Coordinates of N, CA and C in Angstrom, one line a residue:
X35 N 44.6 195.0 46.1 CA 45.8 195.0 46.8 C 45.7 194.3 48.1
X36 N 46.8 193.3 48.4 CA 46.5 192.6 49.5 C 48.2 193.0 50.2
X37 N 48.0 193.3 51.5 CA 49.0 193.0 52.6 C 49.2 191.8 53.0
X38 N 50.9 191.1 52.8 CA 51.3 189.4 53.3 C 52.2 189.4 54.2
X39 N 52.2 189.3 55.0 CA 53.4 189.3 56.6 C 54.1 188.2 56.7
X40 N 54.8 188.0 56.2 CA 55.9 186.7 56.0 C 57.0 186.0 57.6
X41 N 56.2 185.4 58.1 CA 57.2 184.5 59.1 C 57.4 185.5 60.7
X42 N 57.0 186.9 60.5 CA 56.9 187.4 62.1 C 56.0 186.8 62.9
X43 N 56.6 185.9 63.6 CA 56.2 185.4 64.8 C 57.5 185.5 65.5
X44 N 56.8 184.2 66.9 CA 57.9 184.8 68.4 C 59.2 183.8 68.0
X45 N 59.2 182.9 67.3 CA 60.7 182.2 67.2 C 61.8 183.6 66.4
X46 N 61.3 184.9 66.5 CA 62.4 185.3 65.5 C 62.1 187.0 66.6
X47 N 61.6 186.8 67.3 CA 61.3 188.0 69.0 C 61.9 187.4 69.7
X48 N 61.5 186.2 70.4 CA 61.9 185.8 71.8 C 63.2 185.6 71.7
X49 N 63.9 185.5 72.9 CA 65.4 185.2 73.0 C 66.1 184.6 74.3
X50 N 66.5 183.7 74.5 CA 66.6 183.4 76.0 C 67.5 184.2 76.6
X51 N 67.2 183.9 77.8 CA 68.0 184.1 78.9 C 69.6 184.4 79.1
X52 N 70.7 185.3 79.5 CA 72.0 185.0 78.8 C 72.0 183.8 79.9
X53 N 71.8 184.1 81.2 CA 71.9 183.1 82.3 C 71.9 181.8 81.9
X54 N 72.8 180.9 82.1 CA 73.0 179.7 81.8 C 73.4 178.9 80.5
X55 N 73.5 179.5 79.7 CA 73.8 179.7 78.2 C 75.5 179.7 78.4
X56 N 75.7 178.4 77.9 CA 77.3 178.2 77.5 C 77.9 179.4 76.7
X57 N 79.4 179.4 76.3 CA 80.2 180.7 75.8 C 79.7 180.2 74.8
X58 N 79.4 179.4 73.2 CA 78.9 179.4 72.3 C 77.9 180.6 71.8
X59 N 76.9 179.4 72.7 CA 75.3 180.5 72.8 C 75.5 181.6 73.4
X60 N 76.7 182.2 74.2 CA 76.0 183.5 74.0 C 76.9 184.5 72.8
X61 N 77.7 183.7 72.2 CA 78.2 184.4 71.0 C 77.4 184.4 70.5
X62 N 76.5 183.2 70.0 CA 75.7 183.3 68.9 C 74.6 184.4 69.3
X63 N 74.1 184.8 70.7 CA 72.9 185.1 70.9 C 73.2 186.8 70.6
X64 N 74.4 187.3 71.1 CA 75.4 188.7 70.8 C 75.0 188.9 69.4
X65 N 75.2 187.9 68.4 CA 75.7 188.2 67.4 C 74.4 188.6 66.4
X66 N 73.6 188.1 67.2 CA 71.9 188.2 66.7 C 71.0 189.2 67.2
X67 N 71.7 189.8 67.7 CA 71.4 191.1 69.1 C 70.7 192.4 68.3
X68 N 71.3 192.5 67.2 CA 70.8 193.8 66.0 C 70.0 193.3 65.4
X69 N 69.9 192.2 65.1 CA 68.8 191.6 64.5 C 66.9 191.4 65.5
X70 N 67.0 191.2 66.4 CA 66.0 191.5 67.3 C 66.2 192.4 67.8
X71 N 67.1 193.5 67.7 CA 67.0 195.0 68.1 C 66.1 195.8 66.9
X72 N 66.3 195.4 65.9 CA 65.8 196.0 64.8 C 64.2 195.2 64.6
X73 N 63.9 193.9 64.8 CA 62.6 193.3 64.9 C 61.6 194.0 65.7
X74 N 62.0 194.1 66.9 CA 61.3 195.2 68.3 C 61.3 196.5 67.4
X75 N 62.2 197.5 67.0 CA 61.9 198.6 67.3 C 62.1 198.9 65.9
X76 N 62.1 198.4 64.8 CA 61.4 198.9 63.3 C 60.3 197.8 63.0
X77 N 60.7 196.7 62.8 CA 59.7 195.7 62.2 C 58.4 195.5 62.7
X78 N 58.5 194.9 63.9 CA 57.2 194.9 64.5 C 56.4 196.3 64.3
X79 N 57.3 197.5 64.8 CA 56.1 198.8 64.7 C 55.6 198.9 63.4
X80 N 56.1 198.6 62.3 CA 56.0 199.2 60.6 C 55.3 198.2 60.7
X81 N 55.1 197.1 60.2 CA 54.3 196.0 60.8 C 52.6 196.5 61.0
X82 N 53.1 196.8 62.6 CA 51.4 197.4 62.5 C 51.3 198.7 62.2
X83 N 51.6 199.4 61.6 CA 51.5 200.6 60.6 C 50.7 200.5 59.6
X84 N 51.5 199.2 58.6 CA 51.3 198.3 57.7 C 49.7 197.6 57.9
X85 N 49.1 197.2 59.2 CA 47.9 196.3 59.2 C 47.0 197.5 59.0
X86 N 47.4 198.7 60.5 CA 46.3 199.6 59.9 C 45.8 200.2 58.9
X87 N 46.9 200.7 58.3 CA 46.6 201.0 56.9 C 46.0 200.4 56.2
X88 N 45.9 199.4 55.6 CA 45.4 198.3 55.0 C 43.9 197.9 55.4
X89 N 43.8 197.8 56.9 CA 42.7 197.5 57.5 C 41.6 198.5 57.5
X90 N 42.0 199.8 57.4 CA 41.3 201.2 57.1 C 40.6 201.4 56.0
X91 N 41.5 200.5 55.1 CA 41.2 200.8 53.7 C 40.5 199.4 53.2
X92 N 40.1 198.8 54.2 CA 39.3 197.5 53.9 C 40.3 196.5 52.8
X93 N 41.5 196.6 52.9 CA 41.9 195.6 52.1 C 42.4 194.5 52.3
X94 N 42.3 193.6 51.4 CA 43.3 191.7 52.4 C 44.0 191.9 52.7
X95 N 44.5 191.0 53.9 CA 45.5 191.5 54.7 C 45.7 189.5 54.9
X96 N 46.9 188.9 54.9 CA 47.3 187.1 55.0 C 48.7 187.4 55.8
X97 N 48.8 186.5 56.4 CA 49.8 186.2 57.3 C 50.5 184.6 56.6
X98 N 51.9 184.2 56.9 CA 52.0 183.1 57.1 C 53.4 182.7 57.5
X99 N 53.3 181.8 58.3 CA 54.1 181.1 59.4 C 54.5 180.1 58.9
X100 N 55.9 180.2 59.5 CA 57.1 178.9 59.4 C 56.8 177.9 60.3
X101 N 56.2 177.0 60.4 CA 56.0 175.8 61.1 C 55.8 174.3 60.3
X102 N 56.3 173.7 61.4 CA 55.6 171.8 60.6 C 54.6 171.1 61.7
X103 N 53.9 170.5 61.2 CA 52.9 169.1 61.9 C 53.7 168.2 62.3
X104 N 55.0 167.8 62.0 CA 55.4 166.2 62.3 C 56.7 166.7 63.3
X105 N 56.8 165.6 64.4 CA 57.8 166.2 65.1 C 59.1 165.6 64.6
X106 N 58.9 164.3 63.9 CA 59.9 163.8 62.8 C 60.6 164.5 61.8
X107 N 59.8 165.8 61.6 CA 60.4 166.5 60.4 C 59.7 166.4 58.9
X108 N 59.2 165.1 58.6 CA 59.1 164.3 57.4 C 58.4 165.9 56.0
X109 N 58.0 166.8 57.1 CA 56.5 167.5 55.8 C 57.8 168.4 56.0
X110 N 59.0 168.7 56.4 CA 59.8 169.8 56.2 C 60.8 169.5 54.4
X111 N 60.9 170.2 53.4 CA 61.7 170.1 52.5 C 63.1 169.9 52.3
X112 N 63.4 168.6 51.8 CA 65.1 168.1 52.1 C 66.0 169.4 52.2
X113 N 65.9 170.4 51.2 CA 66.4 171.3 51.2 C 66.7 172.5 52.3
X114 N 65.9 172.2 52.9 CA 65.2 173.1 54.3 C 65.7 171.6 55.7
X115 N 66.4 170.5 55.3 CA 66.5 169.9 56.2 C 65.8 168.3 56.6
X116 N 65.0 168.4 56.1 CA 63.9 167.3 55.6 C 63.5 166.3 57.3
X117 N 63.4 165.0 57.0 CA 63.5 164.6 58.2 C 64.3 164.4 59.0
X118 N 63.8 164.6 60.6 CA 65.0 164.5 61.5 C 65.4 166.2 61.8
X119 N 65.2 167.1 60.8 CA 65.9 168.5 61.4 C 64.9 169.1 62.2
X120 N 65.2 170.1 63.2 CA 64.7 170.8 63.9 C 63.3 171.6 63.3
X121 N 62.1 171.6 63.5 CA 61.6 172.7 63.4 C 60.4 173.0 64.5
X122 N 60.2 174.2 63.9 CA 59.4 174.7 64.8 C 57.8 173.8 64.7
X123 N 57.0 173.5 65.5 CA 55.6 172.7 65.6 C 55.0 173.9 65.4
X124 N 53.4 173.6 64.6 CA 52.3 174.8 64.3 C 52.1 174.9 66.1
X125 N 51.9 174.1 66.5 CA 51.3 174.4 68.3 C 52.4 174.8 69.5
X126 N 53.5 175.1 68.6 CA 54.4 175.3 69.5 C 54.3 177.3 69.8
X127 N 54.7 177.7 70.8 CA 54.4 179.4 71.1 C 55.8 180.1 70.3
X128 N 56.5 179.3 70.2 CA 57.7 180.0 68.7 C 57.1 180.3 67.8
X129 N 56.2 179.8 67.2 CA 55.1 179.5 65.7 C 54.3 180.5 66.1
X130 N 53.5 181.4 67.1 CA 52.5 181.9 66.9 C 53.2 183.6 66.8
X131 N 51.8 183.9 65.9 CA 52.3 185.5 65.6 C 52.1 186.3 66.8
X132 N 52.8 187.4 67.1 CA 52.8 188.1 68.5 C 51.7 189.3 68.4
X133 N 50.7 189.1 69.7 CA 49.6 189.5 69.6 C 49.8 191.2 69.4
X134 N 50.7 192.1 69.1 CA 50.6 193.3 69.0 C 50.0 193.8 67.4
X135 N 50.4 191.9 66.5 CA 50.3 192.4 64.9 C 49.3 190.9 64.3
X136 N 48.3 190.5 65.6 CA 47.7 189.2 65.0 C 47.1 189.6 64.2
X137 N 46.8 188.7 63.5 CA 45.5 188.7 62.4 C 44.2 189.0 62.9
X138 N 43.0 189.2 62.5 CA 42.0 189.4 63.3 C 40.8 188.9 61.8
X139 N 39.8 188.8 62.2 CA 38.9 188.1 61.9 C 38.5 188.4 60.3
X140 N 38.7 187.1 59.8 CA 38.7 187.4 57.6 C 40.0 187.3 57.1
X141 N 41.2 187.5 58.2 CA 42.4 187.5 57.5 C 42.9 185.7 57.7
X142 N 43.6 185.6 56.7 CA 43.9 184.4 56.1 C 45.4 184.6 56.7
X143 N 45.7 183.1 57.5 CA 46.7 182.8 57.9 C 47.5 181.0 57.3
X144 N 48.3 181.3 56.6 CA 48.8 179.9 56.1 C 50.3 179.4 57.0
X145 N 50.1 178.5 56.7 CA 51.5 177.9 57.6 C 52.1 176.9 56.1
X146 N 53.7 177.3 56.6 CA 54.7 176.7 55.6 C 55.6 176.3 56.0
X147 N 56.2 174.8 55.2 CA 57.3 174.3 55.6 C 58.6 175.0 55.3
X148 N 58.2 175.6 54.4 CA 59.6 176.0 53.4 C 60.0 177.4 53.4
X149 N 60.6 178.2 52.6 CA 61.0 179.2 52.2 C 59.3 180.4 52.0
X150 N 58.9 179.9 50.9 CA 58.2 180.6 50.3 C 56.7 180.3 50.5
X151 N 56.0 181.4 50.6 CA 54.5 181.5 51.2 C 53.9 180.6 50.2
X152 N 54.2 180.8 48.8 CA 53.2 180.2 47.8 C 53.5 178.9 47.8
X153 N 54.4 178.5 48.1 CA 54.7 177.2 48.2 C 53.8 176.0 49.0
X154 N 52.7 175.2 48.5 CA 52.0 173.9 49.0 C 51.2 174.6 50.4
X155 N 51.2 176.6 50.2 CA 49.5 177.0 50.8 C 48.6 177.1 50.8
X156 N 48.4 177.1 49.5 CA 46.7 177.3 48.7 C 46.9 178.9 48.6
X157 N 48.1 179.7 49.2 CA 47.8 181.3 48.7 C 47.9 181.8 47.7
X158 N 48.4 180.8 46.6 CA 48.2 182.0 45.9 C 46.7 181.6 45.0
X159 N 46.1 180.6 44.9 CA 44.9 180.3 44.4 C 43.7 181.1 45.0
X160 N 44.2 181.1 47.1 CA 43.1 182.5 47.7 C 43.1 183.8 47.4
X161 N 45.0 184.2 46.9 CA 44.6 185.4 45.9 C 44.2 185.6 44.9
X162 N 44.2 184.6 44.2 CA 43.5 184.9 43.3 C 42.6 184.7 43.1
X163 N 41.7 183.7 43.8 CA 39.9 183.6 43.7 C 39.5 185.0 44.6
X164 N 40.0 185.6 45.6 CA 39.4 187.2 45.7 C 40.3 188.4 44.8
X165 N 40.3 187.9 43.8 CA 40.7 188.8 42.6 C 42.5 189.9 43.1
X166 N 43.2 189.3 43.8 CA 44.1 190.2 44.0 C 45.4 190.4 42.9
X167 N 45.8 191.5 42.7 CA 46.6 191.8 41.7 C 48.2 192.0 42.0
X168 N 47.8 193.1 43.2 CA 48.9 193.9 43.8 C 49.3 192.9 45.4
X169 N 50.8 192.7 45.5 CA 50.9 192.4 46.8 C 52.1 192.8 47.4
X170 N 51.7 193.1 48.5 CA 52.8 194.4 49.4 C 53.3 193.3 50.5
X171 N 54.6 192.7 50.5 CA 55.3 192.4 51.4 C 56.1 192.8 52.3
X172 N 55.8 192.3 53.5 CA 56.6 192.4 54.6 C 56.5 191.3 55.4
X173 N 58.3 191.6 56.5 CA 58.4 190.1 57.3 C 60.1 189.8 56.9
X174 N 60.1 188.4 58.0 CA 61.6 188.2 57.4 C 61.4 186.6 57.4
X175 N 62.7 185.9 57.1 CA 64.0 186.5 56.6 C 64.1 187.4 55.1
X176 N 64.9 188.3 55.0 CA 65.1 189.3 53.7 C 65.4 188.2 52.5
X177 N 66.4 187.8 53.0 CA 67.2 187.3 51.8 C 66.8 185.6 52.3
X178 N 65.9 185.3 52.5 CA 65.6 183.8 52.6 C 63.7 183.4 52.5
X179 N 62.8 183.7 53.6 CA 61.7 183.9 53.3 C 60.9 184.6 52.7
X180 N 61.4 186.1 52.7 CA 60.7 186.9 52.2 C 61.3 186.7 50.7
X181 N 62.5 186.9 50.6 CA 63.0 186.5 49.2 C 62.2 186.0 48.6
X182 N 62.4 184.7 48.7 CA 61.5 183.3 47.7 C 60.1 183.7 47.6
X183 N 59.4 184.6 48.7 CA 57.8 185.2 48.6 C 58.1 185.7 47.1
X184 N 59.1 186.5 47.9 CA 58.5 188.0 46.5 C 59.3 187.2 45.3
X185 N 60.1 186.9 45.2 CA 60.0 185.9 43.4 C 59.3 184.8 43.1
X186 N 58.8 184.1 44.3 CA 57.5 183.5 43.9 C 56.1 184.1 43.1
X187 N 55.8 185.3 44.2 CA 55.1 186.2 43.7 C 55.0 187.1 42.5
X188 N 56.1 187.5 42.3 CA 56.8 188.0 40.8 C 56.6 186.8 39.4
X189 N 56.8 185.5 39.8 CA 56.7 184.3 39.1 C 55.5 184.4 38.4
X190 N 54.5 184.2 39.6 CA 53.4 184.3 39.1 C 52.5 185.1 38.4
X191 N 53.4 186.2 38.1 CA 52.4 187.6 37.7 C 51.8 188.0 38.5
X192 N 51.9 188.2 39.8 CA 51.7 189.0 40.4 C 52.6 190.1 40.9
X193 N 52.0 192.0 40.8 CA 52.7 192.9 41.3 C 52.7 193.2 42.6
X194 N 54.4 193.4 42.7 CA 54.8 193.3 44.1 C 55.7 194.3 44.8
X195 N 55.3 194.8 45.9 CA 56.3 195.9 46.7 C 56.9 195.4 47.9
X196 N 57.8 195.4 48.0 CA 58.8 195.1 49.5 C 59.0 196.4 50.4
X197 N 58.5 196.4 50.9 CA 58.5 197.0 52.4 C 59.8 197.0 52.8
X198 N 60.8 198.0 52.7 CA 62.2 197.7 53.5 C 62.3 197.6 54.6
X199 N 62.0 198.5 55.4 CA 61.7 199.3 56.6 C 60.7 198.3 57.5
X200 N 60.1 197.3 57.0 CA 58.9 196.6 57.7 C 59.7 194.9 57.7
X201 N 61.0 194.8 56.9 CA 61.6 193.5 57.0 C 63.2 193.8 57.7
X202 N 64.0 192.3 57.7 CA 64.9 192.3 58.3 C 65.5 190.8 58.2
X203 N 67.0 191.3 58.4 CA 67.9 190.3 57.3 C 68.8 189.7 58.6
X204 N 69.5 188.9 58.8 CA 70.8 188.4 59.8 C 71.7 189.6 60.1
X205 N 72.1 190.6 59.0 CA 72.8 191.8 59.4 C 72.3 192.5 58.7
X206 N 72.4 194.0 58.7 CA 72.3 194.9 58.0 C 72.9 194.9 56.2
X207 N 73.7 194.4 56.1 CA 74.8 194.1 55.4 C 73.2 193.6 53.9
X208 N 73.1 192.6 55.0 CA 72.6 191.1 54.2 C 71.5 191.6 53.3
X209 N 70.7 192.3 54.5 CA 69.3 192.8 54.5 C 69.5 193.8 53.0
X210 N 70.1 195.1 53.0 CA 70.7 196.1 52.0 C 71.2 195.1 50.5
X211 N 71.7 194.6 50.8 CA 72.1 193.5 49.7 C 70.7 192.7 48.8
X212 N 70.1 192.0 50.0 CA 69.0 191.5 49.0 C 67.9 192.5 48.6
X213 N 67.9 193.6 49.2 CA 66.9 194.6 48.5 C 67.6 195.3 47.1
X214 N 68.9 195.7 47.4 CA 68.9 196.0 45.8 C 69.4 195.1 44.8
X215 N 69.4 193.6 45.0 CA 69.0 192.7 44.2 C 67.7 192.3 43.7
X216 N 66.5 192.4 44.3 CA 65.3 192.4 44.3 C 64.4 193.6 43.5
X217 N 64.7 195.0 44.5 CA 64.3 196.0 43.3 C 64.2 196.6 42.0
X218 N 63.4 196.6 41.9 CA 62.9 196.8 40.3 C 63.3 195.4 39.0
X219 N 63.1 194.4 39.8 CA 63.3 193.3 38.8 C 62.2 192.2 39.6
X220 N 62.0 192.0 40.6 CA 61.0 191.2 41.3 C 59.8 192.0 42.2
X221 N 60.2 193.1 42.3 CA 59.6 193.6 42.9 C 59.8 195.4 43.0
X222 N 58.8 196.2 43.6 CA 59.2 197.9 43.7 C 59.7 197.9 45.5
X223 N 61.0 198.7 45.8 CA 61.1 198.9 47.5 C 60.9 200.0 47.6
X224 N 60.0 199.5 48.6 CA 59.7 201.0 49.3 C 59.4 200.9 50.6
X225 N 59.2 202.2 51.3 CA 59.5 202.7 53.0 C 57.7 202.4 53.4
X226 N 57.4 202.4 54.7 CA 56.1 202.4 55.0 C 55.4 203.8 54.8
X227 N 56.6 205.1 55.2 CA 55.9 206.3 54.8 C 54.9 206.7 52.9
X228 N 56.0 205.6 52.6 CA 56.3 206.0 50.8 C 55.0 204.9 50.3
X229 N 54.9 204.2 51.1 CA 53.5 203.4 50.9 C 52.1 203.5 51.0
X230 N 51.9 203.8 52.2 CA 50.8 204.1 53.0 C 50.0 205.7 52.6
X231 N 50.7 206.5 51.7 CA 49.7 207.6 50.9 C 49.2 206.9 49.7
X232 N 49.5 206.0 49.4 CA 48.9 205.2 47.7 C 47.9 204.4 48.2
X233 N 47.5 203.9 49.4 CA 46.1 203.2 49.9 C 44.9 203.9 49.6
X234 N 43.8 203.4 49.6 CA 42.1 204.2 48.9 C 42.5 204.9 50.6
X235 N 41.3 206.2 50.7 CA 41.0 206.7 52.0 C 40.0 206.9 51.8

């Protein structure tokens, strides 16, 4: 069984300033307010709930991040915007995971242009050359990155749990929505409490 933390880094924590921020941006920034209310004070903590457990019980644990190499865009997917759209750079400090839930040493961190972790990482070939069967997701977006994970992951025959409680969606709304589309057809949902008694001890 391996733990995969899908796209928590600081572009989806940090938040600017309201100061100076035209009436637009700070609609937009309001409107995203439960959304990094809920990042801070469920996700991130379940999160590392999530590592320790895992890390106790000696098992893989992979990270991977939304970022591109080209400031042009070119390695981002048309679909996702292609060249010319904004993204985040691997070296930029949006891109990096926040040191409360880094990786630490043996754990595998991939970086992606796209939606979905298995997509052009080499992860799912590293789970499967250390024999993994089972994979426990968490992270966001619900209904966009983590989505495409876990039916990626389902694609491939591999079994898969969604962490509710450890992800997070644009609203509540959204988030509730793609989990009980997901459930019991791509994947099993479940709570970090409801999880974390089924690890070896």
């Amino acid at each position: 069984m391996a733990l995969l933390v899908v796209d928590v880094q600081h572009a989806y924590l940090d938040t600017p300033a309201p100061e100076g921020l035209d009436t637009a941006e700070r609609a937009r920034l309001a409107a995203w307010q439960p959304f990094h209310d809920r990042m801070r004070a469920v996700v991130v903590p379940n999160v590392a709930r999530l590592l320790a457990g895992f890390r106790a019980a000696d098992l893989d644990v992979a990270f991977a991040r939304l970022a591109g190499h080209r400031a042009d865009g070119l390695d981002r997917p048309p679909v996702r915007g292609g060249a010319g759209a904004a993204l985040i750079l691997d070296d930029d400090p949006a891109a990096q995971i926040p040191q409360e839930i880094a990786p630490v040493a043996g754990e595998a961190v991939v970086t992606k242009t796209g939606d979905s972790a298995l997509a052009g990482t080499g992860l799912e070939l590293l789970l499967r050359t250390v024999g993994i069967t089972d994979v426990v997701v968490a992270g966001v977006l619900t209904d966009q990155c983590v989505s495409s994970t876990v039916r990626a992951l389902a694609d491939a025959s591999f079994r898969v749990v969604l962490v509710e409680d450890a992800c997070a969606a644009g609203t509540e709304a959204i988030h509730r929505r793609e989990l009980a589309t997901l459930n019991l057809l791509y994947c099993t949902v479940m709570t970090v409490d409801e999880l974390l008694p089924f690890l070896p001890r």
